């Protein structure tokens, strides 16, 4: 049971490391590599003591000094814990919460792709392709924006027509053969 819980941490650690590096979460270049050099390789979880060491190692990984700021602080909980299985649960919970924080939302993925497309276009390079589907909330916002824009244009046209109608109903002076005459007089000519 304990070794199984410790073994289950391994794929989470791999996923967490990839998200930190690929997401650009390191505060300085090579921060994660430096942390791994300081704490050493992940301990083997072949027995109870190895499983406990792995839980402590995960705490040191996701809460390094200087901090990454991407994971809940689990070190105090790990150090105060007297139950080996609970230590592994704390480590797993910390990894899962951090992975959830690090995992980009569909909006972020879409925006990053659009930025790549723009950079390729600006540089004259090949378009990276259509990419992910636009998130629904952006699509809805754009639809509403276009709707409001069209409503604004329509209202402006109505206002211009109303203004023109009002102006034509009043006596407007027109220039006819060098003389100022009213609309009514101009109509009689």
XYZ file of C-alpha atoms in Angstrom:
189
model
C 0.000 0.000 0.000
C 2.690 2.503 0.985
C 5.021 1.547 -1.840
C 2.091 1.747 -4.277
C 1.297 5.285 -3.107
C 4.968 6.240 -3.459
C 5.183 4.702 -6.929
C 2.089 6.685 -7.983
C 4.040 9.909 -7.340
C 6.535 9.234 -10.142
C 4.318 10.066 -13.168
C 2.995 13.123 -11.319
C 6.554 14.357 -10.768
C 7.361 13.885 -14.465
C 4.213 15.788 -15.490
C 4.913 18.545 -12.937
C 8.491 19.025 -14.159
C 7.364 19.271 -17.783
C 4.698 21.854 -16.922
C 7.194 23.975 -14.966
C 9.746 23.993 -17.786
C 7.374 24.237 -20.774
C 5.184 26.833 -19.064
C 8.144 29.105 -18.327
C 7.560 29.017 -14.577
C 11.213 29.018 -13.540
C 12.207 32.334 -11.968
C 15.632 32.062 -13.544
C 17.074 29.861 -16.257
C 17.951 26.427 -14.938
C 16.189 26.836 -11.579
C 14.589 23.405 -11.709
C 17.861 21.766 -12.779
C 19.648 23.477 -9.898
C 16.984 22.268 -7.477
C 17.314 18.709 -8.780
C 21.102 18.927 -8.424
C 20.645 20.045 -4.805
C 18.114 17.381 -3.771
C 19.432 14.532 -5.901
C 17.452 11.927 -7.832
C 14.026 10.746 -6.725
C 14.470 8.107 -3.992
C 13.470 4.544 -4.804
C 10.202 3.508 -3.209
C 10.955 -0.170 -2.741
C 10.226 -0.109 1.004
C 8.617 2.027 3.724
C 11.678 4.205 4.341
C 12.130 4.798 0.605
C 8.481 5.792 0.325
C 8.867 8.319 3.163
C 12.046 9.678 1.587
C 10.175 10.074 -1.702
C 7.394 12.077 -0.012
C 9.987 14.375 1.592
C 11.823 14.651 -1.733
C 8.581 15.746 -3.462
C 8.190 18.441 -0.792
C 11.698 19.698 -1.523
C 11.043 19.587 -5.276
C 7.777 21.484 -5.441
C 8.692 23.928 -2.635
C 12.336 24.734 -3.471
C 14.374 27.614 -2.135
C 14.245 30.070 -3.780
C 10.608 29.263 -4.373
C 8.875 28.814 -7.700
C 5.538 30.021 -6.370
C 3.586 27.317 -8.190
C 2.692 24.842 -5.440
C 1.045 24.863 -2.046
C 3.532 24.844 0.836
C 3.631 21.192 1.946
C 6.951 21.052 3.815
C 5.558 21.907 7.281
C 2.779 19.329 6.878
C 5.263 16.680 5.792
C 7.629 17.399 8.686
C 4.841 17.416 11.289
C 3.224 14.228 9.968
C 3.776 11.006 11.919
C 1.853 8.706 9.568
C 3.869 7.482 6.587
C 0.846 6.988 4.318
C -0.464 10.448 5.197
C 2.923 11.912 4.182
C 2.510 10.348 0.762
C -1.036 11.724 0.528
C 0.243 15.218 1.387
C 2.902 14.916 -1.323
C 0.373 13.663 -3.871
C -2.135 16.400 -2.990
C 0.580 19.044 -3.308
C 1.629 17.714 -6.710
C -1.955 17.498 -7.976
C -2.831 21.030 -6.814
C 0.324 22.390 -8.406
C -0.340 20.512 -11.668
C -3.832 21.974 -11.693
C -2.358 25.462 -11.231
C 0.305 24.919 -13.903
C -1.956 23.352 -16.527
C -2.882 26.026 -19.047
C -6.566 26.697 -19.613
C -8.074 26.260 -23.081
C -8.051 30.057 -23.356
C -4.317 30.202 -22.642
C -3.594 27.454 -25.158
C -5.671 29.244 -27.815
C -4.049 32.628 -27.108
C -0.539 31.130 -27.245
C -1.333 29.561 -30.607
C -2.709 32.850 -31.932
C 0.462 34.600 -30.749
C 2.574 31.975 -32.587
C 0.473 32.551 -35.731
C 0.973 36.311 -35.457
C 4.734 35.935 -34.937
C 4.974 33.646 -37.973
C 2.934 36.093 -40.049
C 5.051 39.070 -38.911
C 8.273 37.209 -39.655
C 7.022 36.016 -43.033
C 7.185 32.387 -41.928
C 4.833 29.505 -42.472
C 1.516 29.566 -40.636
C 1.567 26.957 -37.823
C -1.960 25.933 -38.765
C -5.429 26.385 -37.377
C -4.641 25.061 -33.902
C -7.124 24.749 -31.058
C -10.730 25.847 -31.296
C -11.537 29.321 -29.990
C -12.948 29.081 -26.455
C -16.698 29.616 -26.320
C -16.528 32.677 -24.073
C -14.217 34.476 -26.528
C -16.475 33.561 -29.427
C -19.513 34.821 -27.523
C -17.736 38.031 -26.532
C -16.681 38.681 -30.116
C -20.205 37.991 -31.328
C -21.577 40.441 -28.780
C -18.912 42.975 -29.725
C -19.821 42.765 -33.393
C -23.492 42.948 -32.480
C -22.928 46.086 -30.403
C -20.747 47.575 -33.115
C -23.437 46.975 -35.745
C -26.106 48.358 -33.394
C -23.982 51.455 -32.884
C -23.553 51.950 -36.620
C -27.293 51.446 -37.171
C -28.145 53.966 -34.444
C -25.698 56.454 -35.932
C -27.338 56.092 -39.351
C -30.787 56.541 -37.808
C -29.585 59.667 -35.994
C -28.154 61.082 -39.229
C -31.419 60.388 -41.078
C -33.516 61.930 -38.305
C -31.278 64.993 -38.195
C -31.479 65.373 -41.974
C -35.241 64.976 -41.849
C -35.566 67.626 -39.152
C -33.319 70.034 -41.034
C -35.275 69.671 -44.257
C -38.571 70.380 -42.539
C -37.370 73.751 -41.322
C -36.756 76.629 -43.634
C -33.273 76.114 -44.953
C -31.672 78.919 -46.843
C -30.290 77.929 -50.185
C -28.191 79.906 -52.568
C -29.929 80.335 -55.907
C -28.371 82.556 -58.564
C -26.454 84.515 -55.947
C -29.571 85.242 -53.853
C -30.529 83.678 -50.577
C -34.073 82.355 -50.765
C -36.059 80.041 -48.523
C -36.920 76.446 -49.439
C -40.501 77.487 -50.021
C -39.471 80.234 -52.448
C -36.984 77.925 -54.191
C -39.777 75.405 -54.731
C -41.903 78.013 -56.428
C -39.122 78.887 -58.909
